Amino acid sequence: MYEAALNTRSFSPERDRVSTVSKVALGFATIQIIVLVFLQKIGIVVGDGAIAISILVFLTGLAYLVFRGVATLQPLRFLLFAILACISIASQVLGATSFSILSILLLFANYVCFLFVIEVQKETYLAILKRFQTVMVIVAGLTFLQHTVQIVLGASNWPNMEDFIPPALLIIDFNYLQPLNYGSPLMKPNAFFFLETSFVSQFLALALIIELIWFNRVLVLVILGVAILTTFAGTGLLILVLMSPLFLISLSPRMLVASLVGLVAVTFAAGAIGWFDEVGGRITEFAVPGSSAHMRYVAPVDHTLQQLQRPEALYSGVGAGNAPENALTNSLPLTKAITEYGLAMAVALCLFVITSLFYNTPSLKVAWGFFVFYMLGAGALSLPIFILPMALFCTLFRFQDEPIIHESERIRATPAYAFT
């Protein structure tokens, strides 16, 4: 008995450390989720742009975690990041062009968040995911409320967050409010806090992916799915369409039948409210120069293909921060990397991001979802709103002394109606 008591006592410091790490990690993640969702319009204006407060909060918190010994440097990621940094700097020097030092620093500041790892128990990671899910249910509620207000009282009666914030603290160059269509008195919902409606749609899609992978709560799935439709934005749906094959091959028969029934019901409801008339036309925009879809996905690719015809495009670009506005207003991460830094840097970036996302990730499917989110992101090369969610949910946490959790594993003990 004495020996058993002694053994129990000898393990208590380790248990205490695990408990401390879990609490610190959960607190850090909660702060980041709140900042990423509710403070994404806030930044510090520098020159013609702004530094998002989210990257400052994330780096400050990460420094604290390293100081506490909670987060540790991942050697392979550090090596790949060092290669990426060297190629990025060399591309600017060899290119003999002007470039923005601030753009390079912001690039490094964002991706340095991938370098560290915290070992946590699976329960801690799931608690972090549930907090994000709870926040996104609140966001879904705000989209419903915004529609209700503008239908009943008029769009002008919906308050705008930017009206309460000094211009010096606002991140600019985003369409905070967009009409449902040209000349419409109704606006696409930005849930008050979001930079654009497209981000509402994308974040809701990510939450839906997480729900399908880990929790399968029917009520939450319905709320998130309906909210995505009410944004009248196509990007979130595009993420779900690209991710759908992974879900179809792994859903349980019960969830597959429920999903098909729900899809049919949603299709009829969408048709009844004229959703297809508003969003369906976006499919043809890819072939229309100057349209949102063309500027976001086609123009950057066309411009990059032209850039690659230059011999020096292999090792250099037009310079950091010098991507031409006419073709790259909404630039994809790889096309912007090639244009500003050259092909070699883009390859190094791909290797670094893919390794960080998929090597020892807590969930391969969650990582795939965020990877699609990133690759489709307009301006995602150095925008914290695309990079920090990947760091928070895919690269920062690793299960303690456990193998990677594959797609077939889900949490089934949570009641279908529960939020927590």
XYZ file of N, CA, C and O in Angstrom, residues 50-117:
272
model
N -2.816 48.210 -43.064
C -3.025 48.082 -41.627
C -2.536 46.724 -41.162
O -2.619 45.729 -41.895
N -2.012 46.692 -39.951
C -1.599 45.434 -39.324
C -2.741 44.959 -38.441
O -3.144 45.649 -37.514
N -3.271 43.788 -38.741
C -4.409 43.260 -37.996
C -4.032 43.010 -36.544
O -2.944 42.492 -36.250
N -4.925 43.367 -35.642
C -4.654 43.146 -34.230
C -4.549 41.665 -33.917
O -3.876 41.253 -32.967
N -5.166 40.825 -34.758
C -5.145 39.376 -34.514
C -3.733 38.813 -34.548
O -3.383 37.957 -33.724
N -2.881 39.287 -35.468
C -1.519 38.759 -35.538
C -0.707 39.230 -34.344
O 0.132 38.494 -33.815
N -0.962 40.455 -33.879
C -0.247 40.961 -32.704
C -0.630 40.177 -31.451
O 0.240 39.815 -30.637
N -1.917 39.887 -31.304
C -2.385 39.120 -30.145
C -1.862 37.688 -30.207
O -1.429 37.123 -29.192
N -1.869 37.099 -31.406
C -1.409 35.712 -31.545
C 0.074 35.602 -31.215
O 0.497 34.708 -30.464
N 0.888 36.492 -31.763
C 2.330 36.426 -31.514
C 2.655 36.699 -30.041
O 3.551 36.069 -29.470
N 1.921 37.628 -29.433
C 2.136 37.903 -28.001
C 1.800 36.679 -27.167
O 2.560 36.289 -26.264
N 0.667 36.062 -27.466
C 0.280 34.856 -26.739
C 1.236 33.714 -26.973
O 1.567 32.956 -26.038
N 1.719 33.575 -28.210
C 2.663 32.510 -28.528
C 3.979 32.710 -27.786
O 4.582 31.737 -27.279
N 4.434 33.950 -27.683
C 5.658 34.239 -26.927
C 5.487 33.860 -25.460
O 6.407 33.318 -24.826
N 4.302 34.126 -24.926
C 4.014 33.743 -23.541
C 4.043 32.225 -23.369
O 4.590 31.706 -22.387
N 3.473 31.506 -24.324
C 3.463 30.041 -24.253
C 4.880 29.474 -24.307
O 5.199 28.506 -23.616
N 5.719 30.071 -25.144
C 7.116 29.632 -25.224
C 7.839 29.940 -23.925
O 8.602 29.108 -23.394
N 7.595 31.123 -23.365
C 8.219 31.509 -22.095
C 7.817 30.568 -20.964
O 8.645 30.209 -20.119
N 6.556 30.144 -20.968
C 6.072 29.225 -19.943
C 6.531 27.790 -20.166
O 6.344 26.925 -19.316
N 7.131 27.516 -21.308
C 7.550 26.160 -21.623
C 6.407 25.290 -22.106
O 6.547 24.061 -22.182
N 5.291 25.901 -22.454
C 4.126 25.155 -22.935
C 4.262 24.831 -24.414
O 3.938 23.724 -24.846
N 4.742 25.780 -25.209
C 4.943 25.586 -26.644
C 6.420 25.359 -26.926
O 7.282 26.024 -26.351
N 6.712 24.412 -27.819
C 8.095 24.100 -28.170
C 8.291 24.216 -29.676
O 7.353 24.040 -30.455
N 9.505 24.515 -30.078
C 9.841 24.672 -31.482
C 9.861 23.319 -32.177
O 10.433 22.350 -31.660
N 9.240 23.237 -33.352
C 9.244 22.001 -34.137
C 10.399 22.083 -35.137
O 10.400 22.928 -36.036
N 11.422 21.229 -35.013
C 12.657 21.382 -35.801
C 12.444 21.336 -37.312
O 13.030 22.142 -38.042
N 11.642 20.389 -37.806
C 11.452 20.273 -39.247
C 10.788 21.528 -39.818
O 11.200 22.037 -40.863
N 9.774 22.024 -39.132
C 9.116 23.244 -39.598
C 10.081 24.426 -39.581
O 10.057 25.275 -40.483
N 10.920 24.485 -38.544
C 11.893 25.582 -38.455
C 12.859 25.535 -39.631
O 13.186 26.571 -40.231
N 13.305 24.340 -40.001
C 14.222 24.197 -41.131
C 13.559 24.661 -42.421
O 14.158 25.418 -43.205
N 12.321 24.223 -42.643
C 11.613 24.609 -43.862
C 11.309 26.109 -43.883
O 11.349 26.744 -44.942
N 11.012 26.664 -42.700
C 10.767 28.109 -42.625
C 12.043 28.887 -42.923
O 12.004 29.930 -43.604
N 13.184 28.402 -42.432
C 14.462 29.068 -42.699
C 14.764 29.062 -44.198
O 15.229 30.073 -44.760
N 14.469 27.940 -44.858
C 14.668 27.864 -46.308
C 13.741 28.855 -47.015
O 14.152 29.581 -47.931
N 12.481 28.881 -46.586
C 11.508 29.811 -47.164
C 11.968 31.257 -46.989
O 11.897 32.063 -47.931
N 12.448 31.594 -45.790
C 12.879 32.957 -45.516
C 14.081 33.339 -46.378
O 14.133 34.457 -46.944
N 15.043 32.430 -46.503
C 16.238 32.720 -47.311
C 15.881 32.923 -48.778
O 16.378 33.857 -49.431
N 15.014 32.065 -49.310
C 14.622 32.189 -50.711
C 13.830 33.484 -50.924
O 13.998 34.178 -51.937
N 12.974 33.829 -49.952
C 12.167 35.050 -50.072
C 13.053 36.281 -50.122
O 12.856 37.177 -50.962
N 14.024 36.343 -49.232
C 14.928 37.500 -49.203
C 15.793 37.536 -50.457
O 15.993 38.597 -51.066
N 16.321 36.369 -50.855
C 17.167 36.313 -52.047
C 16.400 36.747 -53.288
O 16.959 37.414 -54.175
N 15.113 36.390 -53.357
C 14.318 36.767 -54.529
C 14.202 38.280 -54.664
O 14.162 38.809 -55.783
N 14.166 38.981 -53.544
C 14.062 40.442 -53.581
C 15.385 41.082 -53.968
O 15.428 42.066 -54.707
N 16.470 40.495 -53.473
C 17.795 41.045 -53.789
C 18.162 40.784 -55.246
O 18.625 41.676 -55.961
N 17.931 39.554 -55.688
C 18.302 39.178 -57.055
C 17.395 39.821 -58.097
O 17.782 39.985 -59.248
N 16.182 40.152 -57.680
C 15.248 40.732 -58.630
C 15.585 42.151 -59.022
O 15.087 42.651 -60.030
N 16.408 42.805 -58.225
C 16.826 44.190 -58.517
C 15.616 45.103 -58.729
O 15.606 45.964 -59.603
N 14.587 44.901 -57.928
C 13.396 45.750 -58.005
C 13.142 46.352 -56.630
O 13.694 45.917 -55.630
N 12.281 47.353 -56.602
C 11.869 47.892 -55.312
C 10.931 46.901 -54.645
O 10.211 46.154 -55.314
N 10.922 46.873 -53.348
C 10.028 45.971 -52.622
C 9.716 46.565 -51.256
O 10.425 47.446 -50.759
N 8.641 46.067 -50.668
C 8.186 46.562 -49.373
C 8.747 45.693 -48.254
O 8.443 44.498 -48.180
N 9.558 46.300 -47.408
C 10.100 45.571 -46.265
C 8.973 45.167 -45.319
O 8.979 44.068 -44.748
N 7.960 46.042 -45.182
C 6.826 45.727 -44.317
C 6.092 44.478 -44.809
O 5.685 43.637 -44.006
N 5.948 44.333 -46.125
C 5.278 43.151 -46.676
C 6.041 41.879 -46.332
O 5.444 40.860 -45.985
N 7.360 41.931 -46.428
C 8.168 40.751 -46.094
C 8.059 40.428 -44.606
O 7.919 39.261 -44.216
N 8.120 41.460 -43.770
C 8.018 41.244 -42.332
C 6.653 40.652 -41.949
O 6.569 39.767 -41.092
N 5.598 41.137 -42.587
C 4.263 40.587 -42.312
C 4.165 39.140 -42.766
O 3.528 38.308 -42.100
N 4.801 38.831 -43.898
C 4.827 37.451 -44.377
C 5.475 36.543 -43.332
O 4.914 35.504 -42.948
N 6.640 36.926 -42.853
C 7.348 36.119 -41.859
C 6.572 36.050 -40.538
O 6.511 34.998 -39.896
N 5.991 37.177 -40.134
C 5.265 37.221 -38.863
C 4.081 36.258 -38.862
O 3.778 35.636 -37.836
N 3.425 36.118 -39.995
C 2.286 35.207 -40.076
C 2.717 33.754 -40.022
O 2.172 32.954 -39.253
N 3.718 33.395 -40.825
C 4.068 31.978 -40.934
C 4.945 31.485 -39.791
O 5.070 30.269 -39.608
N 5.516 32.388 -39.018
C 6.279 31.951 -37.849
C 5.345 31.303 -36.821
O 5.781 30.523 -35.971
N 4.059 31.581 -36.938
C 3.076 30.974 -36.034
C 2.954 29.472 -36.234
O 2.388 28.775 -35.391
N 3.469 28.956 -37.374
C 3.418 27.514 -37.644
C 4.561 26.746 -36.971
O 4.579 25.522 -37.008
N 5.514 27.460 -36.391
C 6.749 26.803 -35.966
C 6.646 26.081 -34.629
O 7.527 25.281 -34.305
N 5.600 26.325 -33.865
C 5.551 25.820 -32.498
C 4.431 24.798 -32.301
O 3.431 24.810 -33.020
N 4.653 23.936 -31.318
C 3.720 22.838 -31.056
C 3.445 22.764 -29.560
O 4.342 22.961 -28.729
